[in-house]
C-alpha cells in the first residue's frame, strides 16, 4: 500500500513537473519553417511588398526568392549579378561563388513605385521593378572606390532617402569567428538621395556594421556593430543632427546582427553569442529593445538553429509573426509573436 501510494505520488509530481516545464516551451515555441528550394541555403533577411506579399528573402546563391504560399513555396524573383548563371550558382553558398553570383543582404520595397531596393555584398545598391528579374545597379562605389561589402539598408519613404552600410573589408572572405575576432573598424554608413541621385558618407570607423533600422519618428538610425557588440544611434534631426552616440551596449547579450523596427516603434535585434563549447557554436537570440535601448523581451532560437555554424541573422516582426533568418539554413523560421 505504502509503496504504491509513494509511487503514485511520485508519478503525479513527475506529471506536474513535465506540465510546468515542457508545456510553456511548446506553447511559446511552435515554430513553423518555410523551406527553401532544394540545396538553397542562407535566407539572411526578409522583406514584404507593398501588397503584403512574401516574404521575399535574399539567399546564399545570389538570388532574391519570393514565397508564394505553402503549395508553391519559394520561387526566383530577382538576381543582382549580370555574371550569374544557374549552372554555376544555384545552390552555392560560399564567398568565392558569391563574388560571381551575388549575395543580397538587404531588401526593402519603395512604396512610391513598388520597386525593390537591394543591397548586395558584392554588387552594391540595386533596384528591381515589381516583376523582378536582373536588378539595375544604382550605386556601386563611393569617390571612385568600389564598396567593400554592402550589408543592410533602410528606406525613409517620405524623405526618399536610402540609408545603407558597408560592413568593411574583413567581411569579404571571412567566416563569423574570424570576423568577430578581427577588431575591424572600417565600416561606413551612407545615405542615398533617390531624387538627387546623390550618395553621402554619414559615418565611418564603424566596427562591423551589419544591421540598420530607422526610428518610427525618423529622427535617428540604429546601426548594429557586430564586431564591437553594440548598437550605435545616428541622429538625422534635432540638435544632435549628424552626430552619433551609443544606443545600447552592455544590455546587448553578444554580437548584434540585423535590426528590424516593429509597428509599435520597438526594435528586434538578432544577437549571437559565441559559445565556449564547440557545440552549438553560437547561442542565437532575439532581443526586443524599446526606444530607450532597454531590453523588454528576449527569445532564444538556439534549439531550432543548433546545426547552424553561424547562428541566426535576423528577427523581424510582421503581422503577428516573427520571421527568423540565418546565413546557412535551408528554411525561414516563423514563430508566433
Ligand atoms: C562580371 O563580368 C564582367 C564582364 O562581363 C567583368 O568585367 C567583371 O569583372 C565580372 N565580375 C566578376 C565579379 O566576375
Ligand atoms: C546617378 O549618378 C551617377 C554618377 O554619380 C551616374 O553614373 C548615373 O548615370 C546617375 N543615374 C541617373 C539615373 O541619373
Ligand atoms: C548633416 O550632414 C549633411 C551631409 O553632409 C549635410 O547636408 C547637412 O547640412 C548636415 N546637417 C547639419 C544640421 O549639420
Coordinates of C-alpha atoms and ligand atoms in Angstrom, one line a residue:
X1 CA 0.0 0.0 0.0
X2 CA 2.6 2.4 1.2
X3 CA 4.9 1.8 -1.8
X4 CA 2.1 2.0 -4.3
X5 CA 0.9 5.4 -2.9
X6 CA 4.5 6.7 -2.9
X7 CA 4.9 5.6 -6.5
X8 CA 1.6 7.2 -7.4
X9 CA 2.6 10.4 -5.7
X10 CA 6.0 10.5 -7.5
X11 CA 4.3 9.8 -10.8
X12 CA 1.9 12.7 -10.1
X13 CA 4.9 15.0 -9.2
X14 CA 6.6 13.9 -12.4
X15 CA 3.5 14.7 -14.4
X16 CA 3.2 18.2 -12.9
X17 CA 6.9 18.8 -13.4
X18 CA 6.5 17.9 -17.1
X19 CA 3.4 20.0 -17.4
X20 CA 5.2 23.0 -15.9
X21 CA 8.4 22.7 -17.7
X22 CA 7.6 21.4 -21.1
X23 CA 4.2 22.8 -22.0
X24 CA 5.2 26.5 -21.8
X25 CA 8.1 25.7 -24.1
X26 CA 5.6 24.1 -26.5
X27 CA 3.2 27.0 -26.3
X28 CA 5.9 29.6 -26.9
X29 CA 8.0 27.9 -29.5
X30 CA 5.6 26.5 -32.1
X31 CA 7.9 27.3 -34.9
X32 CA 7.0 26.6 -38.5
X33 CA 9.5 26.6 -41.3
X34 CA 9.2 27.9 -44.8
X35 CA 11.5 25.6 -46.7
X36 CA 13.8 27.0 -49.4
X37 CA 14.1 25.1 -52.8
X38 CA 16.4 22.0 -52.7
X39 CA 20.1 22.8 -51.9
X40 CA 19.5 26.5 -51.4
X41 CA 20.8 28.0 -48.1
X42 CA 21.1 31.2 -46.1
X43 CA 17.9 33.3 -46.1
X44 CA 19.7 36.2 -44.4
X45 CA 17.0 38.8 -44.5
X46 CA 13.3 39.0 -45.4
X47 CA 11.1 41.7 -46.9
X48 CA 7.4 42.1 -47.8
X49 CA 6.0 44.0 -50.8
X50 CA 3.5 46.9 -50.6
X51 CA 0.6 44.5 -51.0
X52 CA 1.8 42.3 -48.1
X53 CA 3.2 39.6 -50.5
X54 CA 6.2 37.5 -49.5
X55 CA 8.3 37.0 -47.5
X56 CA 11.0 37.8 -50.1
X57 CA 14.4 36.6 -49.0
X58 CA 18.0 37.0 -50.1
X59 CA 19.8 33.7 -50.3
X60 CA 23.4 32.5 -50.4
X61 CA 23.4 31.6 -54.1
X62 CA 22.7 35.3 -55.1
X63 CA 19.0 35.3 -55.7
X64 CA 16.1 37.0 -54.1
X65 CA 13.3 34.5 -53.7
X66 CA 9.6 35.1 -53.1
X67 CA 7.4 32.9 -51.0
X68 CA 4.1 32.1 -52.9
X69 CA 2.3 30.1 -50.2
X70 CA 2.6 26.5 -49.0
X71 CA 1.7 24.9 -52.3
X72 CA 4.2 26.7 -54.5
X73 CA 6.9 27.6 -51.9
X74 CA 9.7 30.0 -52.8
X75 CA 10.3 31.0 -56.5
X76 CA 13.0 33.0 -58.1
X77 CA 12.2 36.7 -58.1
X78 CA 15.4 38.7 -58.8
X79 CA 19.1 38.5 -59.2
X80 CA 21.8 41.0 -58.7
X81 CA 24.8 39.9 -60.8
X82 CA 25.0 40.1 -64.6
X83 CA 27.6 37.4 -64.4
X84 CA 25.3 34.9 -62.7
X85 CA 24.5 31.6 -64.4
X86 CA 22.1 29.0 -63.0
X87 CA 24.6 26.2 -63.6
X88 CA 27.5 27.9 -61.8
X89 CA 25.4 29.5 -59.0
X90 CA 22.1 27.8 -58.0
X91 CA 22.6 26.1 -54.6
X92 CA 26.0 27.6 -53.8
X93 CA 26.8 29.4 -50.5
X94 CA 30.4 30.3 -50.3
X95 CA 32.2 33.7 -50.6
X96 CA 34.1 32.8 -53.7
X97 CA 30.9 31.9 -55.6
X98 CA 29.1 34.9 -54.2
X99 CA 31.6 37.2 -55.8
X100 CA 30.3 36.0 -59.2
X101 CA 26.7 35.0 -58.2
X102 CA 25.9 37.9 -55.9
X103 CA 24.9 37.9 -52.2
X104 CA 21.8 40.0 -51.4
X105 CA 21.8 41.1 -47.7
X106 CA 19.3 43.9 -47.6
X107 CA 15.8 44.2 -49.1
X108 CA 13.2 46.9 -48.8
X109 CA 10.3 47.9 -51.1
X110 CA 9.9 51.6 -52.1
X111 CA 6.3 52.3 -51.6
X112 CA 6.0 55.2 -54.2
X113 CA 6.9 52.9 -57.1
X114 CA 6.6 49.3 -55.7
X115 CA 10.3 48.8 -56.7
X116 CA 12.5 46.6 -54.5
X117 CA 15.8 48.1 -53.4
X118 CA 18.5 45.6 -52.7
X119 CA 22.0 45.9 -51.1
X120 CA 24.2 43.1 -52.4
X121 CA 27.5 42.4 -50.6
X122 CA 29.5 42.5 -53.9
X123 CA 27.2 44.3 -56.4
X124 CA 26.3 47.5 -54.5
X125 CA 22.9 49.1 -54.1
X126 CA 20.5 47.9 -56.8
X127 CA 16.8 48.3 -57.8
X128 CA 14.4 46.0 -59.5
X129 CA 10.7 46.5 -60.6
X130 CA 7.7 44.7 -59.3
X131 CA 8.0 41.9 -61.9
X132 CA 11.6 41.1 -60.8
X133 CA 14.4 39.9 -63.0
X134 CA 18.0 41.2 -63.1
X135 CA 18.3 44.3 -60.8
X136 CA 19.8 47.5 -62.1
X137 CA 22.8 49.0 -60.2
X138 CA 22.1 52.3 -58.5
X139 CA 25.4 52.9 -56.6
X140 CA 28.4 50.7 -56.7
X141 CA 31.2 52.9 -55.5
X142 CA 32.0 56.0 -53.4
X143 CA 34.5 58.6 -54.6
X144 CA 35.7 56.2 -57.2
X145 CA 36.3 53.3 -54.9
X146 CA 34.1 50.2 -55.0
X147 CA 32.3 49.4 -51.8
X148 CA 33.9 46.6 -49.8
X149 CA 30.8 44.7 -48.7
X150 CA 27.4 46.2 -48.6
X151 CA 25.1 44.8 -46.0
X152 CA 21.7 46.1 -44.9
X153 CA 19.5 49.1 -45.9
X154 CA 16.6 51.1 -44.5
X155 CA 14.4 53.5 -46.6
X156 CA 12.8 56.7 -45.4
X157 CA 9.8 56.6 -47.7
X158 CA 8.7 60.2 -47.2
X159 CA 12.1 61.9 -47.5
X160 CA 13.0 59.5 -50.3
X161 CA 16.3 58.5 -48.7
X162 CA 18.0 55.1 -48.6
X163 CA 20.4 54.5 -45.7
X164 CA 22.8 51.7 -46.1
X165 CA 26.0 50.3 -44.6
X166 CA 29.3 49.0 -45.9
X167 CA 30.5 46.3 -43.4
X168 CA 34.2 46.8 -44.3
X169 CA 37.0 44.8 -45.7
X170 CA 37.1 41.8 -43.3
X171 CA 33.6 40.6 -44.3
X172 CA 34.6 39.7 -47.9
X173 CA 36.1 36.2 -47.3
X174 CA 35.8 35.6 -43.6
X175 CA 33.6 33.4 -41.6
X176 CA 31.9 34.7 -38.5
X177 CA 34.5 33.6 -36.0
X178 CA 37.3 35.4 -37.9
X179 CA 35.1 38.5 -38.4
X180 CA 34.3 38.7 -34.7
X181 CA 38.0 38.3 -33.6
X182 CA 39.3 40.8 -36.2
X183 CA 38.5 44.1 -34.3
X184 CA 37.9 45.6 -37.8
X185 CA 36.6 49.2 -37.8
X186 CA 36.5 50.1 -41.5
X187 CA 32.6 50.0 -41.7
X188 CA 30.7 53.0 -43.0
X189 CA 27.2 54.4 -43.1
X190 CA 25.9 56.1 -46.3
X191 CA 22.8 58.0 -47.4
X192 CA 21.5 57.8 -51.0
X193 CA 19.1 60.5 -52.0
X194 CA 16.7 59.0 -54.6
X195 CA 15.6 62.3 -56.1
X196 CA 19.0 63.8 -56.4
X197 CA 20.8 60.5 -57.3
X198 CA 23.5 61.5 -54.8
X199 CA 25.4 59.5 -52.2
X200 CA 26.7 61.0 -49.0
X201 CA 29.0 59.4 -46.4
X202 CA 27.4 59.9 -42.9
X203 CA 29.7 57.9 -40.6
X204 CA 32.9 55.9 -40.8
X205 CA 35.0 53.9 -38.4
X206 CA 32.2 51.5 -37.6
X207 CA 33.2 48.1 -36.1
X208 CA 31.3 45.6 -38.3
X209 CA 28.1 47.4 -39.1
X210 CA 25.6 44.6 -40.0
X211 CA 22.1 45.9 -39.4
X212 CA 20.3 49.2 -39.8
X213 CA 16.8 50.5 -38.8
X214 CA 15.1 53.9 -39.0
X215 CA 13.2 55.0 -35.9
X216 CA 9.5 55.4 -36.2
X217 CA 9.6 59.2 -35.9
X218 CA 12.5 59.2 -38.4
X219 CA 14.7 61.2 -36.1
X220 CA 17.5 58.6 -35.9
X221 CA 19.0 55.5 -37.3
X222 CA 20.2 52.5 -35.4
X223 CA 23.3 50.7 -36.7
X224 CA 24.4 47.4 -35.1
X225 CA 28.2 46.9 -34.7
X226 CA 28.5 43.2 -34.9
X227 CA 32.2 43.1 -34.0
X228 CA 32.1 45.7 -31.2
X229 CA 29.0 44.2 -29.7
X230 CA 27.0 47.4 -29.5
X231 CA 24.3 49.5 -31.3
X232 CA 25.0 53.0 -32.4
X233 CA 22.5 55.7 -32.9
X234 CA 22.9 58.3 -35.7
X235 CA 20.8 61.4 -35.4
X236 CA 19.0 62.6 -38.5
X237 CA 17.1 65.6 -37.0
X238 CA 17.2 67.7 -33.9
X239 CA 20.2 69.4 -32.1
X240 CA 22.4 66.4 -32.4
X241 CA 21.9 66.0 -36.2
X242 CA 24.9 64.3 -38.0
X243 CA 26.4 63.0 -34.7
X244 CA 26.2 59.5 -33.2
X245 CA 26.1 58.0 -29.8
X246 CA 25.9 54.5 -28.3
X247 CA 22.3 53.4 -28.0
X248 CA 22.9 50.0 -26.3
X249 CA 26.0 48.0 -25.4
X250 CA 26.1 46.2 -22.1
X251 CA 22.5 45.0 -22.4
X252 CA 23.1 43.6 -25.8
X253 CA 23.8 40.0 -25.0
X254 CA 26.6 39.3 -27.6
X255 CA 27.1 40.4 -31.1
X256 CA 24.1 42.1 -32.8
X257 CA 23.3 41.5 -36.5
X258 CA 20.2 42.7 -38.3
X259 CA 17.8 45.2 -36.6
X260 CA 14.2 45.5 -37.6
X261 CA 11.7 48.0 -36.2
X262 CA 8.2 46.9 -35.2
X263 CA 5.0 48.8 -35.9
X264 CA 5.0 50.0 -32.2
X265 CA 8.4 51.5 -32.6
X266 CA 10.5 48.9 -30.7
X267 CA 13.4 47.1 -32.4
X268 CA 14.1 43.4 -32.8
X269 CA 17.8 42.7 -32.8
X270 CA 19.3 39.3 -33.8
X271 CA 22.1 38.6 -31.3
X272 CA 24.6 35.8 -31.5
X273 CA 27.0 34.8 -28.8
X274 CA 30.0 32.5 -29.4
X275 CA 29.9 29.6 -27.1
X276 CA 32.9 28.3 -25.1
X277 CA 32.0 24.7 -26.0
X278 CA 32.2 23.9 -29.7
X279 CA 28.6 22.7 -30.0
X280 CA 26.4 24.5 -30.7
X281 CA 28.9 27.1 -32.0
X282 CA 26.6 30.1 -31.3
X283 CA 23.7 30.9 -29.0
X284 CA 21.0 32.7 -31.1
X285 CA 18.6 35.1 -29.5
X286 CA 16.2 37.8 -30.5
X287 CA 16.3 40.8 -28.2
X288 CA 13.5 43.3 -28.3
X289 CA 14.7 46.8 -27.4
X290 CA 12.4 49.8 -26.7
X291 CA 13.2 53.3 -27.8
X292 CA 15.3 53.9 -24.7
X293 CA 17.6 50.9 -25.5
X294 CA 16.2 48.8 -22.8
X295 CA 15.7 45.0 -23.4
X296 CA 12.0 44.3 -22.9
X297 CA 11.9 40.7 -24.3
X298 CA 14.3 38.0 -25.2
X299 CA 13.6 35.0 -27.3
X300 CA 16.0 32.1 -27.6
X301 CA 16.2 30.3 -31.0
X302 CA 19.3 28.2 -30.3
X303 CA 17.3 24.9 -30.2
X304 CA 16.0 25.4 -33.7
X305 CA 19.4 26.6 -35.0
X306 CA 21.5 24.1 -33.2
X307 CA 23.0 22.9 -36.6
X308 CA 23.8 26.4 -37.8
X309 CA 27.5 27.1 -38.0
X310 CA 26.8 30.9 -37.9
X311 CA 23.6 31.2 -35.9
X312 CA 20.7 33.5 -36.8
X313 CA 21.0 36.8 -38.7
X314 CA 17.6 38.4 -38.3
X315 CA 14.4 38.6 -36.3
X316 CA 11.6 40.5 -38.0
X317 CA 8.1 41.0 -36.7
X318 CA 5.4 41.2 -39.4
X319 CA 1.6 40.8 -38.8
X320 CA 1.9 38.8 -35.6
X321 CA 4.7 36.5 -36.6
X322 CA 8.5 36.6 -36.2
X323 CA 10.5 35.7 -39.3
X324 CA 14.0 34.4 -38.4
X325 CA 16.8 34.4 -40.9
X326 CA 20.2 32.7 -41.0
X327 CA 23.4 32.5 -43.1
X328 CA 23.4 28.8 -43.6
X329 CA 20.0 27.1 -43.0
X330 CA 17.5 25.8 -45.6
X331 CA 14.4 27.5 -44.2
X332 CA 12.9 30.8 -42.9
X333 CA 11.8 30.2 -39.3
X334 CA 8.4 31.5 -38.4
X335 CA 7.2 32.0 -34.8
X336 CA 4.1 33.4 -33.1
X337 CA 4.9 36.7 -31.5
Ligands
LIG1 C1 31.5 40.2 -64.5 O1 31.6 40.2 -65.9 C2 32.2 41.4 -66.4 C3 32.2 41.3 -67.9 O2 31.0 40.8 -68.4 C4 33.6 41.6 -65.8 O3 34.2 42.8 -66.3 C5 33.5 41.5 -64.3 O4 34.8 41.6 -63.8 C6 32.8 40.3 -63.8 N1 32.7 40.4 -62.4 C7 33.0 39.4 -61.6 C8 32.9 39.6 -60.2 O5 33.4 38.3 -62.0
LIG2 C1 23.4 58.8 -61.0 O1 24.7 59.3 -60.8 C2 25.8 58.5 -61.3 C3 27.1 59.2 -61.0 O2 27.2 59.6 -59.7 C4 25.6 58.4 -62.8 O3 26.6 57.5 -63.3 C5 24.2 57.8 -63.1 O4 24.0 57.7 -64.5 C6 23.2 58.6 -62.5 N1 21.9 58.0 -62.6 C7 20.8 58.6 -63.0 C8 19.5 57.8 -63.1 O5 20.8 59.8 -63.3
LIG3 C1 24.3 67.0 -42.0 O1 25.1 66.4 -43.0 C2 24.6 66.5 -44.3 C3 25.5 65.7 -45.2 O2 26.8 66.0 -45.1 C4 24.5 68.0 -44.6 O3 24.0 68.1 -45.9 C5 23.7 68.7 -43.6 O4 23.7 70.1 -43.9 C6 24.2 68.4 -42.2 N1 23.2 69.0 -41.3 C7 23.5 69.7 -40.2 C8 22.4 70.2 -39.4 O5 24.7 69.8 -39.9

